[in-house]
mmCIF file of C-alpha atoms and ligand atoms in Angstrom:
data_model
loop_
_atom_site.group_PDB
_atom_site.id
_atom_site.type_symbol
_atom_site.label_atom_id
_atom_site.label_comp_id
_atom_site.label_asym_id
_atom_site.label_seq_id
_atom_site.Cartn_x
_atom_site.Cartn_y
_atom_site.Cartn_z
ATOM 1 C CA MET W 47 85.824 102.921 100.154
ATOM 2 C CA SER W 48 83.456 102.395 103.165
ATOM 3 C CA GLU W 49 80.549 104.113 103.176
ATOM 4 C CA ALA W 50 80.899 105.634 106.150
ATOM 5 C CA LEU W 51 83.321 107.650 104.132
ATOM 6 C CA ASP W 52 81.572 108.010 100.963
ATOM 7 C CA TYR W 53 78.734 109.910 103.110
ATOM 8 C CA LEU W 54 81.416 112.131 104.690
ATOM 9 C CA ILE W 55 82.805 113.165 101.109
ATOM 10 C CA LYS W 56 78.896 114.188 100.128
ATOM 11 C CA ALA W 57 78.264 115.780 103.267
ATOM 12 C CA ARG W 58 81.239 118.057 103.351
ATOM 13 C CA PRO W 59 83.228 117.672 100.198
ATOM 14 C CA GLU W 60 85.561 120.465 101.062
ATOM 15 C CA ALA W 61 86.677 119.747 104.455
ATOM 16 C CA MET W 62 87.415 116.275 103.093
ATOM 17 C CA GLN W 63 88.766 117.330 99.807
ATOM 18 C CA ALA W 64 91.651 119.153 102.567
ATOM 19 C CA TYR W 65 91.943 116.352 104.787
ATOM 20 C CA PHE W 66 93.331 114.169 101.323
ATOM 21 C CA SER W 67 95.606 117.266 100.604
ATOM 22 C CA PHE W 68 96.950 117.108 103.772
ATOM 23 C CA LEU W 69 97.463 113.539 103.537
ATOM 24 C CA LYS W 70 99.091 113.327 100.232
ATOM 25 C CA LEU W 71 101.224 116.322 101.183
ATOM 26 C CA ALA W 72 102.490 115.057 104.371
ATOM 27 C CA GLY W 73 104.871 112.377 103.417
ATOM 28 C CA LYS W 74 105.922 114.240 99.984
ATOM 29 C CA HIS W 75 109.532 113.682 101.262
ATOM 30 C CA LEU W 76 109.200 110.062 101.766
ATOM 31 C CA ASP W 77 109.647 107.205 98.990
ATOM 32 C CA PRO W 78 106.679 105.253 98.302
ATOM 33 C CA ARG W 79 108.219 102.543 99.821
ATOM 34 C CA THR W 80 108.735 104.185 103.627
ATOM 35 C CA ARG W 81 105.334 106.157 102.712
ATOM 36 C CA ALA W 82 103.670 102.108 101.728
ATOM 37 C CA ILE W 83 105.492 100.632 105.252
ATOM 38 C CA ILE W 84 104.450 103.742 107.364
ATOM 39 C CA SER W 85 100.928 103.061 106.037
ATOM 40 C CA VAL W 86 100.087 99.350 106.976
ATOM 41 C CA ILE W 87 101.881 100.031 110.881
ATOM 42 C CA THR W 88 98.906 102.836 111.218
ATOM 43 C CA LYS W 89 96.054 100.048 109.374
ATOM 44 C CA VAL W 90 97.963 97.347 112.840
ATOM 45 C CA ASP W 91 97.720 99.934 114.916
ATOM 46 C CA ASN W 92 94.071 100.834 114.384
ATOM 47 C CA GLN W 93 92.994 97.048 113.683
ATOM 48 C CA THR W 94 90.891 97.569 110.631
ATOM 49 C CA PRO W 95 91.625 94.278 108.579
ATOM 50 C CA ALA W 96 89.716 95.873 105.759
ATOM 51 C CA GLY W 97 92.361 98.739 105.423
ATOM 52 C CA PHE W 98 95.435 96.807 106.492
ATOM 53 C CA ARG W 99 94.513 94.570 104.149
ATOM 54 C CA GLN W 100 94.574 97.105 101.359
ATOM 55 C CA TYR W 101 97.585 98.779 102.374
ATOM 56 C CA LEU W 102 99.840 95.967 102.686
ATOM 57 C CA ARG W 103 98.928 95.067 98.836
ATOM 58 C CA ARG W 104 99.994 98.211 97.937
ATOM 59 C CA ALA W 105 103.454 97.753 99.802
ATOM 60 C CA LEU W 106 103.981 94.513 97.630
ATOM 61 C CA LYS W 107 102.833 96.663 94.607
ATOM 62 C CA GLU W 108 105.649 99.316 95.890
ATOM 63 C CA GLY W 109 108.029 96.356 95.965
ATOM 64 C CA VAL W 110 108.091 96.444 99.462
ATOM 65 C CA SER W 111 109.209 93.003 100.615
ATOM 66 C CA ALA W 112 107.532 90.529 103.231
ATOM 67 C CA ALA W 113 110.936 90.535 105.126
ATOM 68 C CA GLU W 114 110.952 94.162 105.368
ATOM 69 C CA ILE W 115 106.961 93.916 106.619
ATOM 70 C CA ILE W 116 107.953 92.097 109.032
ATOM 71 C CA ASP W 117 110.775 93.580 109.837
ATOM 72 C CA ALA W 118 108.242 96.762 110.361
ATOM 73 C CA LEU W 119 106.023 94.857 112.521
ATOM 74 C CA LEU W 120 109.057 93.761 114.581
ATOM 75 C CA LEU W 121 110.172 97.291 115.576
ATOM 76 C CA ALA W 122 106.534 98.473 116.007
ATOM 77 C CA PHE W 123 105.645 95.655 118.548
ATOM 78 C CA PRO W 124 107.595 98.125 121.774
ATOM 79 C CA SER W 125 105.009 100.795 121.162
ATOM 80 C CA LEU W 126 101.920 98.792 119.448
ATOM 81 C CA GLY W 127 101.963 95.971 121.851
ATOM 82 C CA LEU W 128 102.360 92.694 121.320
ATOM 83 C CA SER W 129 98.236 91.520 120.440
ATOM 84 C CA LYS W 130 98.280 93.577 117.565
ATOM 85 C CA ILE W 131 101.547 92.320 116.021
ATOM 86 C CA VAL W 132 99.608 88.853 116.556
ATOM 87 C CA TRP W 133 96.122 90.554 114.967
ATOM 88 C CA ALA W 134 98.840 91.437 111.901
ATOM 89 C CA VAL W 135 100.073 88.344 111.740
ATOM 90 C CA ASP W 136 96.750 86.266 111.478
ATOM 91 C CA GLN W 137 95.664 88.772 109.066
ATOM 92 C CA LEU W 138 98.718 87.888 107.039
ATOM 93 C CA LEU W 139 97.963 84.107 107.084
ATOM 94 C CA GLU W 140 94.100 84.574 106.570
ATOM 95 C CA MET W 141 95.361 86.310 103.237
ATOM 96 C CA ASP W 142 97.304 83.164 102.701
ATOM 97 C CA LEU W 143 100.313 85.139 100.310
ATOM 98 C CA PRO W 144 103.205 82.821 98.892
ATOM 99 C CA GLU W 145 105.347 85.680 100.252
ATOM 100 C CA PHE W 146 104.925 85.023 103.944
ATOM 101 C CA ARG W 147 104.809 81.609 103.326
ATOM 102 C CA LEU W 148 106.799 80.046 106.204
ATOM 103 C CA GLU W 149 108.997 77.791 103.306
ATOM 104 C CA MET W 150 110.013 81.440 101.586
ATOM 105 C CA GLN W 151 111.178 83.113 105.153
ATOM 106 C CA ALA W 152 113.433 79.986 106.065
ATOM 107 C CA VAL W 153 115.429 79.923 103.129
ATOM 108 C CA PRO W 154 117.664 82.753 102.795
ATOM 109 C CA GLY W 155 118.787 84.604 99.634
ATOM 110 C CA ALA W 156 116.109 81.784 98.344
ATOM 111 C CA GLU W 157 114.454 82.613 94.577
ATOM 112 C CA LEU W 158 111.723 84.301 95.428
ATOM 113 C CA HIS W 159 109.520 83.469 92.384
ATOM 114 C CA GLU W 160 109.957 81.267 88.858
ATOM 115 C CA TRP W 161 108.645 81.118 86.238
ATOM 116 C CA ARG W 162 105.861 77.753 85.477
ATOM 117 C CA ASP W 163 104.607 76.448 82.604
ATOM 118 C CA LEU W 164 100.799 77.374 82.820
ATOM 119 C CA ALA W 165 99.334 76.263 79.521
ATOM 120 C CA THR W 166 100.410 75.858 76.058
ATOM 121 C CA LEU W 167 98.834 78.820 73.912
ATOM 122 C CA ALA W 168 96.370 76.536 72.016
ATOM 123 C CA GLU W 169 94.798 75.758 75.088
ATOM 124 C CA LEU W 170 93.842 78.993 76.213
ATOM 125 C CA GLN W 171 90.454 80.087 74.541
ATOM 126 C CA PRO W 172 89.389 83.077 73.848
ATOM 127 C CA GLY W 173 85.844 84.707 75.000
ATOM 128 C CA ARG W 174 85.486 82.188 78.051
ATOM 129 C CA ILE W 175 87.231 81.289 81.390
ATOM 130 C CA ASN W 176 89.925 79.327 81.143
ATOM 131 C CA CYS W 177 91.370 77.457 84.140
ATOM 132 C CA PHE W 178 94.455 75.327 85.133
ATOM 133 C CA GLU W 179 95.185 73.392 88.841
ATOM 134 C CA ARG W 180 98.819 74.388 89.275
ATOM 135 C CA ASP W 181 100.980 74.447 92.277
ATOM 136 C CA GLY W 182 97.766 73.405 94.755
ATOM 137 C CA ARG W 183 95.628 76.367 93.596
ATOM 138 C CA HIS W 184 93.459 77.247 90.718
ATOM 139 C CA ILE W 185 94.271 79.993 88.157
ATOM 140 C CA PHE W 186 91.702 81.198 86.069
ATOM 141 C CA VAL W 187 92.987 82.288 82.411
ATOM 142 C CA THR W 188 91.065 85.280 80.863
ATOM 143 C CA MET W 189 91.551 86.947 77.464
ATOM 144 C CA ALA W 190 91.825 90.613 76.470
ATOM 145 C CA GLY W 191 91.969 90.578 72.796
ATOM 146 C CA ASN W 192 95.842 88.885 72.739
ATOM 147 C CA GLU W 193 96.413 89.582 76.101
ATOM 148 C CA PRO W 194 95.986 86.718 78.330
ATOM 149 C CA ILE W 195 94.824 87.606 82.107
ATOM 150 C CA ALA W 196 95.564 84.953 85.626
ATOM 151 C CA TRP W 197 94.472 85.671 88.111
ATOM 152 C CA ASP W 198 95.091 83.146 91.712
ATOM 153 C CA GLY W 199 92.191 81.404 92.419
ATOM 154 C CA VAL W 200 92.555 82.140 96.166
ATOM 155 C CA CYS W 201 89.989 84.691 97.728
ATOM 156 C CA PRO W 202 91.606 87.906 98.866
ATOM 157 C CA HIS W 203 88.974 88.423 102.077
ATOM 158 C CA ARG W 204 89.841 84.678 104.042
ATOM 159 C CA GLY W 205 91.827 82.823 101.757
ATOM 160 C CA ILE W 206 89.654 80.420 100.675
ATOM 161 C CA ARG W 207 90.549 78.333 97.081
ATOM 162 C CA PHE W 208 88.113 78.926 94.376
ATOM 163 C CA LYS W 209 87.615 75.818 92.439
ATOM 164 C CA PRO W 210 85.972 75.474 88.645
ATOM 165 C CA GLU W 211 82.440 75.128 89.712
ATOM 166 C CA ASN W 212 82.415 78.561 91.782
ATOM 167 C CA VAL W 213 82.658 80.851 87.936
ATOM 168 C CA SER W 214 79.291 81.895 86.580
ATOM 169 C CA GLY W 215 80.341 83.627 83.233
ATOM 170 C CA ASP W 216 82.520 86.339 83.818
ATOM 171 C CA ILE W 217 82.242 86.329 87.510
ATOM 172 C CA LEU W 218 83.671 84.089 90.606
ATOM 173 C CA VAL W 219 81.334 83.277 93.733
ATOM 174 C CA CYS W 220 83.365 83.003 96.576
ATOM 175 C CA PRO W 221 81.747 79.465 98.664
ATOM 176 C CA GLY W 222 82.367 81.551 101.993
ATOM 177 C CA HIS W 223 81.322 84.775 102.631
ATOM 178 C CA GLY W 224 79.707 84.742 98.714
ATOM 179 C CA HIS W 225 82.042 87.715 97.406
ATOM 180 C CA ARG W 226 81.678 88.547 93.686
ATOM 181 C CA PHE W 227 84.665 89.338 92.073
ATOM 182 C CA ASP W 228 84.872 90.260 88.545
ATOM 183 C CA LEU W 229 87.033 87.529 85.971
ATOM 184 C CA VAL W 230 87.643 90.114 83.238
ATOM 185 C CA THR W 231 88.488 93.280 85.666
ATOM 186 C CA GLY W 232 89.294 91.078 89.520
ATOM 187 C CA GLN W 233 87.361 93.403 91.167
ATOM 188 C CA GLY W 234 85.327 92.276 93.902
ATOM 189 C CA PRO W 235 82.603 93.569 95.890
ATOM 190 C CA GLU W 236 80.972 97.256 95.380
ATOM 191 C CA ASN W 237 82.654 99.351 97.836
ATOM 192 C CA SER W 238 85.160 97.531 98.966
ATOM 193 C CA SER W 239 89.260 96.858 98.431
ATOM 194 C CA GLU W 240 89.379 93.336 97.550
ATOM 195 C CA SER W 241 89.821 91.881 93.817
ATOM 196 C CA LEU W 242 91.717 88.767 92.426
ATOM 197 C CA ASN W 243 95.202 88.669 92.720
ATOM 198 C CA ARG W 244 96.740 89.025 88.960
ATOM 199 C CA LEU W 245 99.784 86.540 88.232
ATOM 200 C CA ALA W 246 102.948 87.933 86.356
ATOM 201 C CA THR W 247 102.963 85.947 83.213
ATOM 202 C CA ARG W 248 105.168 86.043 80.006
ATOM 203 C CA THR W 249 105.092 84.028 76.593
ATOM 204 C CA ARG W 250 107.689 81.483 75.889
ATOM 205 C CA GLY W 251 107.704 79.413 72.582
ATOM 206 C CA ASP W 252 104.279 77.970 72.794
ATOM 207 C CA LYS W 253 103.828 77.705 76.526
ATOM 208 C CA LEU W 254 101.968 80.987 78.631
ATOM 209 C CA GLN W 255 103.783 80.658 81.855
ATOM 210 C CA TYR W 256 103.083 82.045 84.926
ATOM 211 C CA GLN W 257 105.260 83.416 88.171
ATOM 212 C CA CYS W 258 105.348 81.165 90.861
ATOM 213 C CA ALA W 259 106.336 81.744 94.619
ATOM 214 C CA ASN W 260 107.400 78.671 95.736
ATOM 215 C CA ALA W 261 110.338 78.426 93.526
ATOM 216 C CA ALA W 262 112.246 77.966 96.721
ATOM 217 C CA THR W 263 111.338 74.771 97.621
ATOM 218 C CA GLY W 264 108.661 73.479 94.835
ATOM 219 C CA ALA W 265 106.876 72.636 98.147
ATOM 220 C CA VAL W 266 102.492 72.547 97.160
ATOM 221 C CA ASP W 267 101.332 74.703 100.260
ATOM 222 C CA PRO W 268 99.411 72.045 102.688
ATOM 223 C CA ARG W 269 97.215 74.616 103.790
ATOM 224 C CA GLN W 270 93.368 73.997 102.608
ATOM 225 C CA GLU W 271 90.258 76.312 103.284
ATOM 226 C CA LYS W 272 90.486 78.419 106.113
ATOM 227 C CA SER W 273 87.306 78.676 108.163
ATOM 228 C CA SER W 274 86.236 82.405 108.672
HETATM 229 S S1 FES P 312 86.610 83.574 102.366
HETATM 230 FE FE1 FES P 312 85.613 84.587 100.032
HETATM 231 S S2 FES P 312 84.088 85.742 100.951
HETATM 232 FE FE2 FES P 312 84.934 85.564 102.428
#
Protein backbone atom coordinates (compact mmCIF):
# COMPACT_ATOMS: atom_id res chain seq x y z
CA MET A 1 0.00 0.00 0.00
CA SER A 2 1.30 3.46 -0.80
CA GLU A 3 2.20 5.88 1.99
CA ALA A 4 -0.46 8.29 0.72
CA LEU A 5 -3.21 5.67 0.84
CA ASP A 6 -2.09 4.61 4.29
CA TYR A 7 -2.33 8.24 5.39
CA LEU A 8 -5.85 8.65 4.02
CA ILE A 9 -7.03 5.44 5.72
CA LYS A 10 -5.81 6.80 9.05
CA ALA A 11 -7.05 10.35 8.48
CA ARG A 12 -10.48 9.44 7.03
CA PRO A 13 -11.18 5.81 7.99
CA GLU A 14 -14.95 5.92 7.37
CA ALA A 15 -14.70 7.54 3.97
CA MET A 16 -11.98 5.17 2.89
CA GLN A 17 -13.86 2.15 4.20
CA ALA A 18 -16.87 3.22 2.15
CA TYR A 19 -14.63 3.60 -0.88
CA PHE A 20 -13.20 0.08 -0.51
CA SER A 21 -16.71 -1.34 0.02
CA PHE A 22 -17.81 0.41 -3.15
CA LEU A 23 -14.95 -1.19 -5.11
CA LYS A 24 -15.86 -4.61 -3.76
CA LEU A 25 -19.57 -4.30 -4.54
CA ALA A 26 -19.10 -2.61 -7.91
CA GLY A 27 -17.94 -5.81 -9.60
CA LYS A 28 -19.94 -8.35 -7.68
CA HIS A 29 -21.55 -9.86 -10.79
CA LEU A 30 -18.22 -10.38 -12.50
CA ASP A 31 -16.19 -13.54 -12.09
CA PRO A 32 -12.75 -13.10 -10.46
CA ARG A 33 -10.84 -13.52 -13.74
CA THR A 34 -12.83 -10.81 -15.52
CA ARG A 35 -12.42 -8.47 -12.55
CA ALA A 36 -8.70 -9.17 -12.53
CA ILE A 37 -8.35 -8.35 -16.25
CA ILE A 38 -10.31 -5.10 -15.84
CA SER A 39 -8.10 -4.14 -12.88
CA VAL A 40 -4.97 -4.69 -14.97
CA ILE A 41 -6.31 -2.48 -17.75
CA THR A 42 -7.18 0.30 -15.27
CA LYS A 43 -3.53 0.25 -14.17
CA VAL A 44 -2.42 0.53 -17.78
CA ASP A 45 -4.59 3.62 -18.08
CA ASN A 46 -3.13 5.07 -14.86
CA GLN A 47 0.41 3.97 -15.77
CA THR A 48 1.38 3.14 -12.23
CA PRO A 49 4.17 0.54 -12.43
CA ALA A 50 3.72 -0.88 -8.91
CA GLY A 51 -0.05 -1.14 -9.33
CA PHE A 52 0.23 -2.69 -12.77
CA ARG A 53 2.68 -5.33 -11.56
CA GLN A 54 0.61 -6.10 -8.47
CA TYR A 55 -2.64 -6.51 -10.41
CA LEU A 56 -0.98 -8.44 -13.20
CA ARG A 57 0.39 -10.99 -10.72
CA ARG A 58 -3.02 -11.18 -9.09
CA ALA A 59 -4.63 -11.83 -12.48
CA LEU A 60 -2.17 -14.63 -13.25
CA LYS A 61 -2.91 -16.16 -9.84
CA GLU A 62 -6.64 -16.03 -10.68
CA GLY A 63 -5.87 -18.16 -13.72
CA VAL A 64 -5.80 -15.47 -16.41
CA SER A 65 -3.38 -16.56 -19.15
CA ALA A 66 -0.68 -14.45 -20.77
CA ALA A 67 -2.56 -14.69 -24.08
CA GLU A 68 -5.70 -13.26 -22.43
CA ILE A 69 -3.71 -10.37 -20.96
CA ILE A 70 -2.24 -9.59 -24.38
CA ASP A 71 -5.71 -9.78 -25.95
CA ALA A 72 -7.04 -7.35 -23.31
CA LEU A 73 -4.17 -4.94 -24.00
CA LEU A 74 -4.90 -5.04 -27.73
CA LEU A 75 -8.63 -4.52 -27.13
CA ALA A 76 -7.83 -1.48 -24.98
CA PHE A 77 -5.51 -0.05 -27.61
CA PRO A 78 -8.16 2.00 -29.55
CA SER A 79 -9.22 3.87 -26.40
CA LEU A 80 -5.97 4.01 -24.40
CA GLY A 81 -3.63 4.65 -27.32
CA LEU A 82 -0.46 2.96 -28.48
CA SER A 83 1.92 4.64 -26.02
CA LYS A 84 0.09 3.23 -22.98
CA ILE A 85 0.00 -0.25 -24.48
CA VAL A 86 3.71 -0.06 -25.28
CA TRP A 87 4.32 1.11 -21.70
CA ALA A 88 2.46 -1.97 -20.41
CA VAL A 89 4.47 -4.31 -22.64
CA ASP A 90 7.68 -2.66 -21.40
CA GLN A 91 6.55 -3.46 -17.87
CA LEU A 92 5.87 -7.07 -18.88
CA LEU A 93 9.31 -7.43 -20.41
CA GLU A 94 11.00 -5.98 -17.34
CA MET A 95 9.08 -8.39 -15.10
CA ASP A 96 10.51 -11.27 -17.16
CA LEU A 97 7.54 -13.54 -16.51
CA PRO A 98 8.03 -16.88 -18.28
CA GLU A 99 4.41 -16.94 -19.53
CA PHE A 100 5.05 -13.85 -21.65
CA ARG A 101 8.27 -14.94 -23.31
CA LEU A 102 8.07 -14.80 -27.06
CA GLU A 103 8.96 -18.46 -27.55
CA MET A 104 5.94 -19.36 -25.42
CA GLN A 105 3.66 -17.20 -27.55
CA ALA A 106 5.05 -18.59 -30.79
CA VAL A 107 4.24 -22.26 -30.21
CA PRO A 108 0.50 -22.86 -30.66
CA GLY A 109 -0.84 -25.28 -28.09
CA ALA A 110 2.51 -25.48 -26.36
CA GLU A 111 2.60 -27.07 -22.97
CA LEU A 112 3.40 -24.07 -20.81
CA HIS A 113 4.47 -25.86 -17.71
CA GLU A 114 6.67 -28.86 -17.25
CA TRP A 115 7.93 -30.52 -14.09
CA ARG A 116 11.68 -30.63 -13.87
CA ASP A 117 14.07 -32.01 -11.29
CA LEU A 118 15.31 -29.40 -8.86
CA ALA A 119 17.26 -31.40 -6.28
CA THR A 120 17.33 -34.70 -4.47
CA LEU A 121 15.57 -34.63 -1.11
CA ALA A 122 18.90 -35.46 0.55
CA GLU A 123 20.34 -32.21 -0.80
CA LEU A 124 17.74 -30.05 1.00
CA GLN A 125 19.14 -28.89 4.29
CA PRO A 126 16.62 -27.69 6.90
CA GLY A 127 17.42 -24.37 8.55
CA ARG A 128 19.44 -23.22 5.53
CA ILE A 129 18.80 -21.40 2.31
CA ASN A 130 19.39 -23.99 -0.39
CA CYS A 131 20.33 -22.58 -3.78
CA PHE A 132 20.25 -24.40 -7.13
CA GLU A 133 21.02 -23.12 -10.61
CA ARG A 134 18.44 -24.33 -13.11
CA ASP A 135 17.31 -23.07 -16.52
CA GLY A 136 19.58 -20.05 -16.43
CA ARG A 137 18.50 -18.73 -13.04
CA HIS A 138 18.99 -19.52 -9.38
CA ILE A 139 16.18 -21.05 -7.35
CA PHE A 140 16.25 -20.57 -3.58
CA VAL A 141 14.64 -23.26 -1.43
CA THR A 142 13.74 -22.95 2.24
CA MET A 143 12.08 -25.61 4.38
CA ALA A 144 8.91 -24.91 6.37
CA GLY A 145 8.97 -28.05 8.49
CA ASN A 146 8.94 -30.79 5.87
CA GLU A 147 7.52 -28.55 3.17
CA PRO A 148 9.99 -27.09 0.66
CA ILE A 149 9.32 -23.55 -0.51
CA ALA A 150 11.01 -22.62 -3.80
CA TRP A 151 11.53 -18.99 -4.81
CA ASP A 152 12.34 -17.96 -8.35
CA GLY A 153 15.60 -16.01 -8.30
CA VAL A 154 14.38 -13.09 -10.39
CA CYS A 155 13.75 -9.74 -8.74
CA PRO A 156 10.08 -8.68 -9.06
CA HIS A 157 11.17 -5.04 -9.21
CA ARG A 158 13.13 -4.87 -12.47
CA GLY A 159 13.94 -8.47 -13.33
CA ILE A 160 17.56 -8.64 -12.20
CA ARG A 161 18.64 -12.20 -11.48
CA PHE A 162 19.75 -12.99 -7.97
CA LYS A 163 22.92 -14.85 -7.19
CA PRO A 164 23.81 -16.97 -4.13
CA GLU A 165 26.05 -14.19 -2.80
CA ASN A 166 22.98 -11.91 -2.55
CA VAL A 167 21.71 -13.99 0.38
CA SER A 168 22.33 -12.57 3.84
CA GLY A 169 20.82 -14.78 6.56
CA ASP A 170 17.17 -15.23 5.58
CA ILE A 171 17.21 -12.10 3.44
CA LEU A 172 17.83 -11.76 -0.29
CA VAL A 173 19.26 -8.34 -1.09
CA CYS A 174 18.84 -7.31 -4.71
CA PRO A 175 22.06 -6.02 -6.28
CA GLY A 176 19.99 -3.74 -8.51
CA HIS A 177 18.37 -1.27 -6.14
CA GLY A 178 18.86 -2.87 -2.76
CA HIS A 179 15.32 -4.13 -2.21
CA ARG A 180 15.21 -6.79 0.49
CA PHE A 181 13.15 -9.97 0.28
CA ASP A 182 12.37 -12.35 3.11
CA LEU A 183 13.25 -15.88 1.99
CA VAL A 184 10.83 -17.38 4.51
CA THR A 185 7.73 -15.45 3.47
CA GLY A 186 8.79 -14.05 0.08
CA GLN A 187 7.72 -10.58 1.21
CA GLY A 188 9.54 -7.60 -0.28
CA PRO A 189 10.15 -4.13 1.15
CA GLU A 190 7.71 -2.78 3.71
CA ASN A 191 4.85 -0.78 2.18
CA SER A 192 5.40 -2.36 -1.21
CA SER A 193 3.44 -5.02 -3.05
CA GLU A 194 6.61 -6.72 -4.26
CA SER A 195 7.15 -10.32 -3.33
CA LEU A 196 9.24 -13.17 -4.64
CA ASN A 197 7.58 -15.48 -7.14
CA ARG A 198 6.94 -18.85 -5.50
CA LEU A 199 7.41 -21.83 -7.81
CA ALA A 200 5.14 -24.86 -7.60
CA THR A 201 6.96 -27.95 -6.35
CA ARG A 202 6.21 -31.63 -5.91
CA THR A 203 8.07 -34.71 -4.74
CA ARG A 204 8.66 -37.65 -7.06
CA GLY A 205 10.62 -40.53 -5.58
CA ASP A 206 13.70 -39.07 -3.95
CA LYS A 207 13.52 -35.89 -6.07
CA LEU A 208 12.05 -32.47 -5.54
CA GLN A 209 10.63 -31.14 -8.81
CA TYR A 210 9.60 -27.63 -9.74
CA GLN A 211 7.24 -26.34 -12.39
CA CYS A 212 9.17 -24.74 -15.19
CA ALA A 213 7.55 -22.57 -17.84
CA ASN A 214 10.09 -23.22 -20.59
CA ALA A 215 8.65 -26.50 -21.75
CA ALA A 216 7.75 -25.42 -25.29
CA THR A 217 11.31 -25.18 -26.48
CA GLY A 218 13.33 -26.19 -23.48
CA ALA A 219 15.10 -22.94 -24.19
CA VAL A 220 17.05 -21.03 -21.63
CA ASP A 221 16.18 -17.38 -21.82
CA PRO A 222 19.33 -15.67 -23.06
CA ARG A 223 18.40 -12.34 -21.50
CA GLN A 224 20.60 -11.37 -18.63
CA GLU A 225 20.30 -8.68 -16.01
CA LYS A 226 18.49 -5.60 -17.10
CA SER A 227 19.43 -2.09 -16.31
CA SER A 228 16.97 -0.15 -14.19
S1 LIG B 1 15.86 -4.87 -9.76
FE1 LIG B 1 15.80 -5.64 -7.76
S2 LIG B 1 15.50 -3.91 -6.56
FE2 LIG B 1 15.46 -3.14 -8.55
